[in-house]
mmCIF file of C-alpha atoms and ligand atoms in Angstrom:
data_model
loop_
_atom_site.group_PDB
_atom_site.id
_atom_site.type_symbol
_atom_site.label_atom_id
_atom_site.label_comp_id
_atom_site.label_asym_id
_atom_site.label_seq_id
_atom_site.Cartn_x
_atom_site.Cartn_y
_atom_site.Cartn_z
ATOM 1 C CA UNK A 1 7.325 -24.270 9.705
ATOM 2 C CA UNK A 2 10.197 -23.731 7.270
ATOM 3 C CA UNK A 3 13.415 -25.547 8.092
ATOM 4 C CA UNK A 4 16.877 -24.163 7.426
ATOM 5 C CA UNK A 5 20.107 -26.133 7.128
ATOM 6 C CA UNK A 6 22.856 -23.471 7.017
ATOM 7 C CA UNK A 7 21.533 -20.801 9.417
ATOM 8 C CA UNK A 8 19.642 -20.783 12.737
ATOM 9 C CA UNK A 9 16.436 -18.761 12.559
ATOM 10 C CA UNK A 10 14.689 -17.751 15.773
ATOM 11 C CA UNK A 11 11.294 -16.041 15.277
ATOM 12 C CA UNK A 12 10.842 -13.190 17.763
ATOM 13 C CA UNK A 13 7.056 -12.799 17.721
ATOM 14 C CA UNK A 14 3.898 -14.341 16.314
ATOM 15 C CA UNK A 15 3.897 -12.629 12.920
ATOM 16 C CA UNK A 16 7.042 -10.623 12.228
ATOM 17 C CA UNK A 17 10.772 -10.528 12.915
ATOM 18 C CA UNK A 18 13.393 -13.236 13.315
ATOM 19 C CA UNK A 19 16.938 -13.320 14.596
ATOM 20 C CA UNK A 20 19.473 -15.326 12.613
ATOM 21 C CA UNK A 21 22.592 -16.702 14.206
ATOM 22 C CA UNK A 22 25.429 -18.990 13.272
ATOM 23 C CA UNK A 23 26.579 -16.613 10.579
ATOM 24 C CA UNK A 24 29.386 -14.156 9.905
ATOM 25 C CA UNK A 25 28.161 -11.490 7.476
ATOM 26 C CA UNK A 26 31.700 -11.047 6.140
ATOM 27 C CA UNK A 27 31.623 -14.576 4.724
ATOM 28 C CA UNK A 28 28.255 -15.767 3.490
ATOM 29 C CA UNK A 29 27.963 -18.828 1.280
ATOM 30 C CA UNK A 30 25.531 -18.937 -1.641
ATOM 31 C CA UNK A 31 23.372 -21.469 0.205
ATOM 32 C CA UNK A 32 23.343 -19.345 3.362
ATOM 33 C CA UNK A 33 22.237 -16.284 1.420
ATOM 34 C CA UNK A 34 19.448 -18.283 -0.257
ATOM 35 C CA UNK A 35 18.192 -19.272 3.197
ATOM 36 C CA UNK A 36 18.570 -15.715 4.562
ATOM 37 C CA UNK A 37 16.366 -14.528 1.691
ATOM 38 C CA UNK A 38 13.734 -17.133 2.542
ATOM 39 C CA UNK A 39 13.733 -15.996 6.184
ATOM 40 C CA UNK A 40 13.463 -12.363 5.056
ATOM 41 C CA UNK A 41 10.388 -13.163 2.916
ATOM 42 C CA UNK A 42 8.782 -15.070 5.768
ATOM 43 C CA UNK A 43 9.493 -12.713 8.708
ATOM 44 C CA UNK A 44 9.735 -9.270 7.051
ATOM 45 C CA UNK A 45 12.657 -8.184 9.210
ATOM 46 C CA UNK A 46 15.745 -10.173 10.123
ATOM 47 C CA UNK A 47 18.488 -9.461 12.646
ATOM 48 C CA UNK A 48 22.041 -10.598 13.178
ATOM 49 C CA UNK A 49 24.057 -9.952 16.341
ATOM 50 C CA UNK A 50 27.775 -9.626 17.112
ATOM 51 C CA UNK A 51 28.878 -8.552 13.651
ATOM 52 C CA UNK A 52 31.962 -6.432 13.155
ATOM 53 C CA UNK A 53 31.853 -4.895 9.695
ATOM 54 C CA UNK A 54 33.900 -2.045 8.250
ATOM 55 C CA UNK A 55 31.941 0.545 6.208
ATOM 56 C CA UNK A 56 33.078 -1.180 3.003
ATOM 57 C CA UNK A 57 31.915 -4.569 4.378
ATOM 58 C CA UNK A 58 28.533 -3.030 5.239
ATOM 59 C CA UNK A 59 28.232 -1.909 1.625
ATOM 60 C CA UNK A 60 29.266 -5.368 0.375
ATOM 61 C CA UNK A 61 26.592 -7.029 2.540
ATOM 62 C CA UNK A 62 23.952 -4.510 1.400
ATOM 63 C CA UNK A 63 24.801 -5.172 -2.244
ATOM 64 C CA UNK A 64 23.812 -8.832 -1.857
ATOM 65 C CA UNK A 65 20.226 -7.499 -1.809
ATOM 66 C CA UNK A 66 20.393 -5.207 -4.842
ATOM 67 C CA UNK A 67 21.513 -1.751 -5.923
ATOM 68 C CA UNK A 68 22.021 0.811 -3.218
ATOM 69 C CA UNK A 69 19.568 3.689 -3.192
ATOM 70 C CA UNK A 70 21.243 6.793 -1.777
ATOM 71 C CA UNK A 71 18.947 8.672 0.611
ATOM 72 C CA UNK A 72 19.034 12.327 -0.411
ATOM 73 C CA UNK A 73 17.783 13.672 2.918
ATOM 74 C CA UNK A 74 20.149 12.000 5.394
ATOM 75 C CA UNK A 75 23.727 13.109 5.927
ATOM 76 C CA UNK A 76 26.326 10.499 4.928
ATOM 77 C CA UNK A 77 29.300 8.869 6.528
ATOM 78 C CA UNK A 78 32.331 10.839 5.364
ATOM 79 C CA UNK A 79 33.883 9.132 2.347
ATOM 80 C CA UNK A 80 30.920 6.726 1.996
ATOM 81 C CA UNK A 81 27.997 8.416 0.239
ATOM 82 C CA UNK A 82 26.150 5.068 0.154
ATOM 83 C CA UNK A 83 25.969 4.997 3.980
ATOM 84 C CA UNK A 84 23.365 7.295 5.542
ATOM 85 C CA UNK A 85 23.814 8.329 9.163
ATOM 86 C CA UNK A 86 20.937 7.820 11.574
ATOM 87 C CA UNK A 87 22.220 9.530 14.664
ATOM 88 C CA UNK A 88 21.229 11.352 17.828
ATOM 89 C CA UNK A 89 23.696 13.107 20.136
ATOM 90 C CA UNK A 90 23.292 13.428 23.915
ATOM 91 C CA UNK A 91 22.272 17.092 23.578
ATOM 92 C CA UNK A 92 19.660 16.434 20.885
ATOM 93 C CA UNK A 93 15.988 15.763 21.553
ATOM 94 C CA UNK A 94 14.623 14.632 18.177
ATOM 95 C CA UNK A 95 15.497 11.291 16.691
ATOM 96 C CA UNK A 96 15.198 10.167 13.089
ATOM 97 C CA UNK A 97 12.346 7.830 12.228
ATOM 98 C CA UNK A 98 10.476 8.347 15.499
ATOM 99 C CA UNK A 99 6.983 7.824 14.012
ATOM 100 C CA UNK A 100 5.636 4.736 12.220
ATOM 101 C CA UNK A 101 6.711 4.663 8.586
ATOM 102 C CA UNK A 102 8.275 2.665 5.821
ATOM 103 C CA UNK A 103 11.153 4.135 3.856
ATOM 104 C CA UNK A 104 10.961 6.253 0.691
ATOM 105 C CA UNK A 105 7.248 5.794 -0.117
ATOM 106 C CA UNK A 106 7.345 9.320 -1.592
ATOM 107 C CA UNK A 107 9.301 7.809 -4.511
ATOM 108 C CA UNK A 108 7.656 6.242 -7.559
ATOM 109 C CA UNK A 109 9.793 3.151 -6.961
ATOM 110 C CA UNK A 110 9.951 2.961 -3.160
ATOM 111 C CA UNK A 111 12.915 1.296 -1.479
ATOM 112 C CA UNK A 112 12.790 -2.493 -1.360
ATOM 113 C CA UNK A 113 14.465 -2.746 2.026
ATOM 114 C CA UNK A 114 16.840 -1.074 4.450
ATOM 115 C CA UNK A 115 19.885 -2.318 6.341
ATOM 116 C CA UNK A 116 20.653 -0.802 9.730
ATOM 117 C CA UNK A 117 24.038 -1.373 11.396
ATOM 118 C CA UNK A 118 24.321 -0.453 15.096
ATOM 119 C CA UNK A 119 27.554 1.379 15.967
ATOM 120 C CA UNK A 120 26.727 3.062 19.269
ATOM 121 C CA UNK A 121 23.592 2.392 21.253
ATOM 122 C CA UNK A 122 22.394 3.401 24.709
ATOM 123 C CA UNK A 123 22.497 0.713 27.398
ATOM 124 C CA UNK A 124 18.735 1.045 27.827
ATOM 125 C CA UNK A 125 16.276 2.405 25.287
ATOM 126 C CA UNK A 126 16.676 3.205 21.597
ATOM 127 C CA UNK A 127 14.861 0.031 20.472
ATOM 128 C CA UNK A 128 13.174 -0.218 17.079
ATOM 129 C CA UNK A 129 9.586 -1.421 16.710
ATOM 130 C CA UNK A 130 8.262 -3.182 13.622
ATOM 131 C CA UNK A 131 4.740 -4.019 12.474
ATOM 132 C CA UNK A 132 3.643 -6.431 9.755
ATOM 133 C CA UNK A 133 1.471 -5.085 6.968
ATOM 134 C CA UNK A 134 0.534 -8.613 5.853
ATOM 135 C CA UNK A 135 -1.331 -9.491 9.033
ATOM 136 C CA UNK A 136 -2.685 -5.939 9.260
ATOM 137 C CA UNK A 137 -4.281 -6.428 5.841
ATOM 138 C CA UNK A 138 -5.354 -10.043 6.276
ATOM 139 C CA UNK A 139 -7.310 -9.319 9.473
ATOM 140 C CA UNK A 140 -9.500 -6.569 7.966
ATOM 141 C CA UNK A 141 -13.152 -7.285 7.234
ATOM 142 C CA UNK A 142 -14.004 -8.363 3.683
ATOM 143 C CA UNK A 143 -16.061 -5.177 3.217
ATOM 144 C CA UNK A 144 -13.149 -2.913 4.088
ATOM 145 C CA UNK A 145 -10.716 -4.948 1.955
ATOM 146 C CA UNK A 146 -13.142 -4.460 -0.914
ATOM 147 C CA UNK A 147 -13.213 -0.677 -0.433
ATOM 148 C CA UNK A 148 -9.438 -0.389 -0.080
ATOM 149 C CA UNK A 149 -8.623 -2.468 -3.133
ATOM 150 C CA UNK A 150 -9.716 0.379 -5.426
ATOM 151 C CA UNK A 151 -7.945 3.181 -3.566
ATOM 152 C CA UNK A 152 -4.572 4.827 -4.113
ATOM 153 C CA UNK A 153 -2.589 6.638 -1.426
ATOM 154 C CA UNK A 154 -0.908 10.020 -1.989
ATOM 155 C CA UNK A 155 2.603 10.028 -0.510
ATOM 156 C CA UNK A 156 4.981 12.959 -0.082
ATOM 157 C CA UNK A 157 8.407 13.924 1.245
ATOM 158 C CA UNK A 158 7.564 17.644 1.426
ATOM 159 C CA UNK A 159 5.997 17.809 4.890
ATOM 160 C CA UNK A 160 8.695 15.556 6.385
ATOM 161 C CA UNK A 161 11.982 16.691 4.826
ATOM 162 C CA UNK A 162 10.960 19.924 3.032
ATOM 163 C CA UNK A 163 11.041 23.649 3.641
ATOM 164 C CA UNK A 164 8.628 23.592 6.575
ATOM 165 C CA UNK A 165 10.968 21.254 8.484
ATOM 166 C CA UNK A 166 14.000 23.368 7.533
ATOM 167 C CA UNK A 167 12.173 26.481 8.790
ATOM 168 C CA UNK A 168 11.496 24.842 12.134
ATOM 169 C CA UNK A 169 15.267 25.036 12.633
ATOM 170 C CA UNK A 170 15.163 22.258 15.217
ATOM 171 C CA UNK A 171 17.984 19.984 16.303
ATOM 172 C CA UNK A 172 17.700 17.800 13.175
ATOM 173 C CA UNK A 173 19.601 20.545 11.301
ATOM 174 C CA UNK A 174 22.691 18.935 9.777
ATOM 175 C CA UNK A 175 21.225 15.450 10.156
ATOM 176 C CA UNK A 176 18.380 16.086 7.668
ATOM 177 C CA UNK A 177 19.672 17.829 4.537
ATOM 178 C CA UNK A 178 18.582 18.940 1.040
ATOM 179 C CA UNK A 179 15.159 20.298 1.994
ATOM 180 C CA UNK A 180 14.942 21.754 -1.541
ATOM 181 C CA UNK A 181 14.886 18.191 -2.952
ATOM 182 C CA UNK A 182 11.792 17.314 -0.932
ATOM 183 C CA UNK A 183 9.472 17.760 -3.888
ATOM 184 C CA UNK A 184 8.573 14.154 -4.580
ATOM 185 C CA UNK A 185 4.925 13.234 -4.360
ATOM 186 C CA UNK A 186 3.551 10.043 -5.793
ATOM 187 C CA UNK A 187 0.679 7.621 -5.590
ATOM 188 C CA UNK A 188 0.715 3.906 -4.781
ATOM 189 C CA UNK A 189 -2.115 1.395 -4.414
ATOM 190 C CA UNK A 190 -3.329 1.220 -0.804
ATOM 191 C CA UNK A 191 -3.152 -2.562 -1.040
ATOM 192 C CA UNK A 192 -0.160 -3.930 -2.906
ATOM 193 C CA UNK A 193 0.736 -7.422 -4.026
ATOM 194 C CA UNK A 194 4.227 -8.019 -2.712
ATOM 195 C CA UNK A 195 6.505 -8.460 -5.753
ATOM 196 C CA UNK A 196 8.424 -11.399 -4.224
ATOM 197 C CA UNK A 197 5.994 -13.241 -1.960
ATOM 198 C CA UNK A 198 2.754 -12.557 -3.881
ATOM 199 C CA UNK A 199 1.009 -11.764 -0.562
ATOM 200 C CA UNK A 200 -1.215 -8.723 -0.183
ATOM 201 C CA UNK A 201 -0.110 -5.958 2.194
ATOM 202 C CA UNK A 202 -1.173 -2.510 3.344
ATOM 203 C CA UNK A 203 0.842 0.246 1.688
ATOM 204 C CA UNK A 204 0.016 3.512 3.430
ATOM 205 C CA UNK A 205 1.901 4.812 6.464
ATOM 206 C CA UNK A 206 1.459 7.563 9.070
ATOM 207 C CA UNK A 207 4.603 9.517 8.121
ATOM 208 C CA UNK A 208 4.503 9.894 4.344
ATOM 209 C CA UNK A 209 0.860 9.289 3.312
ATOM 210 C CA UNK A 210 -1.196 12.474 3.000
ATOM 211 C CA UNK A 211 -4.518 10.958 1.961
ATOM 212 C CA UNK A 212 -6.320 8.935 -0.698
ATOM 213 C CA UNK A 213 -6.275 9.965 -4.334
ATOM 214 C CA UNK A 214 -9.504 11.871 -5.102
ATOM 215 C CA UNK A 215 -10.229 12.418 -1.379
ATOM 216 C CA UNK A 216 -9.284 15.519 0.621
ATOM 217 C CA UNK A 217 -6.701 15.096 3.390
ATOM 218 C CA UNK A 218 -9.403 15.816 5.939
ATOM 219 C CA UNK A 219 -11.825 13.170 4.688
ATOM 220 C CA UNK A 220 -8.992 10.657 4.235
ATOM 221 C CA UNK A 221 -7.876 11.221 7.807
ATOM 222 C CA UNK A 222 -10.589 9.304 9.630
ATOM 223 C CA UNK A 223 -10.197 6.143 7.545
ATOM 224 C CA UNK A 224 -6.399 6.393 7.701
ATOM 225 C CA UNK A 225 -6.541 6.814 11.482
ATOM 226 C CA UNK A 226 -8.591 3.637 11.751
ATOM 227 C CA UNK A 227 -6.142 1.745 9.519
ATOM 228 C CA UNK A 228 -3.129 3.043 11.458
ATOM 229 C CA UNK A 229 -4.501 2.030 14.827
ATOM 230 C CA UNK A 230 -5.411 -1.389 13.419
ATOM 231 C CA UNK A 231 -1.935 -1.862 11.847
ATOM 232 C CA UNK A 232 -0.147 -1.087 15.117
ATOM 233 C CA UNK A 233 -2.117 -3.481 17.338
ATOM 234 C CA UNK A 234 0.367 -5.112 19.715
ATOM 235 C CA UNK A 235 -0.113 -8.539 18.148
ATOM 236 C CA UNK A 236 1.185 -7.291 14.783
ATOM 237 C CA UNK A 237 4.289 -5.677 16.254
ATOM 238 C CA UNK A 238 7.638 -6.635 17.649
ATOM 239 C CA UNK A 239 10.451 -4.713 19.305
ATOM 240 C CA UNK A 240 14.172 -5.206 18.788
ATOM 241 C CA UNK A 241 16.764 -4.341 21.433
ATOM 242 C CA UNK A 242 20.012 -3.319 19.786
ATOM 243 C CA UNK A 243 23.559 -4.042 20.846
ATOM 244 C CA UNK A 244 26.649 -2.681 19.146
ATOM 245 C CA UNK A 245 27.295 -5.011 16.222
ATOM 246 C CA UNK A 246 23.588 -5.787 15.650
ATOM 247 C CA UNK A 247 22.433 -5.611 12.048
ATOM 248 C CA UNK A 248 18.867 -5.467 10.719
ATOM 249 C CA UNK A 249 17.446 -5.807 7.263
ATOM 250 C CA UNK A 250 13.746 -4.984 6.851
ATOM 251 C CA UNK A 251 11.297 -5.237 4.002
ATOM 252 C CA UNK A 252 9.802 -1.845 3.246
ATOM 253 C CA UNK A 253 6.948 -3.443 1.264
ATOM 254 C CA UNK A 254 5.603 -5.581 4.090
ATOM 255 C CA UNK A 255 6.563 -3.844 7.346
ATOM 256 C CA UNK A 256 6.554 -0.489 9.115
ATOM 257 C CA UNK A 257 9.097 0.585 11.705
ATOM 258 C CA UNK A 258 9.484 3.201 14.442
ATOM 259 C CA UNK A 259 12.645 4.231 16.307
ATOM 260 C CA UNK A 260 11.724 4.635 19.993
ATOM 261 C CA UNK A 261 12.998 7.997 21.297
ATOM 262 C CA UNK A 262 13.484 7.206 24.995
ATOM 263 C CA UNK A 263 17.212 7.756 25.534
ATOM 264 C CA UNK A 264 17.739 11.521 25.912
ATOM 265 C CA UNK A 265 21.231 12.385 27.092
ATOM 266 C CA UNK A 266 22.763 9.313 25.397
ATOM 267 C CA UNK A 267 24.247 8.882 21.949
ATOM 268 C CA UNK A 268 22.886 6.490 19.336
ATOM 269 C CA UNK A 269 24.635 6.032 15.988
ATOM 270 C CA UNK A 270 23.476 3.733 13.211
ATOM 271 C CA UNK A 271 24.538 3.332 9.572
ATOM 272 C CA UNK A 272 21.669 2.829 7.135
ATOM 273 C CA UNK A 273 21.935 1.462 3.609
ATOM 274 C CA UNK A 274 18.749 1.334 1.555
ATOM 275 C CA UNK A 275 18.150 -0.887 -1.464
ATOM 276 C CA UNK A 276 16.374 0.064 -4.684
ATOM 277 C CA UNK A 277 12.832 -1.160 -5.122
ATOM 278 C CA UNK A 278 10.388 -1.386 -8.000
ATOM 279 C CA UNK A 279 7.042 0.205 -8.777
ATOM 280 C CA UNK A 280 4.324 -1.482 -6.724
ATOM 281 C CA UNK A 281 0.998 -2.737 -8.006
HETATM 282 C C1 SIN B 1 14.855 4.550 10.334
HETATM 283 O O1 SIN B 1 13.708 4.931 10.449
HETATM 284 O O2 SIN B 1 15.339 4.272 9.260
HETATM 285 C C2 SIN B 1 15.732 4.407 11.563
HETATM 286 C C3 SIN B 1 15.264 3.366 12.487
HETATM 287 C C4 SIN B 1 16.079 3.332 13.738
HETATM 288 O O3 SIN B 1 16.967 4.169 13.922
HETATM 289 O O4 SIN B 1 15.836 2.479 14.584
#
């Protein structure tokens, strides 16, 4: 068990997720940030409650982690192009991020992590679930690990943010933008070595991965389905209940997340700021 001297870290499940208290994100000391980074590496997603940050303070906190990566498909907070809006109005049915995924895997250098700042949340519902791709990988049989270590996944933005979504003309119109820029496909190893922790993790996901390189989508599907159901076993997951002023920062290289869409008729508004990542091997 790691011990911390400048922050209080409360793990929220067996494998993933911790809440950190005793900290004001407007004023973080060097030592506190060092410890926050250690907790982030260990738990994959960290939360803070009762924060009250202006948009500029959200950007300042995000920049502690690295350069901001502007999401080209989400609409932005007016005057703050670095802040993407993740929103759902009472009259809308679809939410953003409602299926298991990790952010920006359609890019050659997928995002390192994402900050989410809760501005308006329903009294009940609208939680976010997380799953750890370390434990998902570590608990596979040796034979399957051996097969996966030589495979690459094909990832795309086209089927999620592209023309076919725009043509559906559903109630994400205005929230999801730039369908013409959804032309990024790329490949990543199915098993990556995390660039900071050195641990191995699964790096395919149900939203952006189309199949394995050299395999058809159809043939890839049965193995991917097995991996997805394994990676979302309850013991690998955790669920966070938001309050206004809650802040999350998750590691896109070692976790998946899913925004639970169970609050129709209520508004939910989050600000998201995503951080640049590196090519994964
Ligand atoms: C996302 O997928 O980035 C949004 C998650 C959430 O709204 O809970």
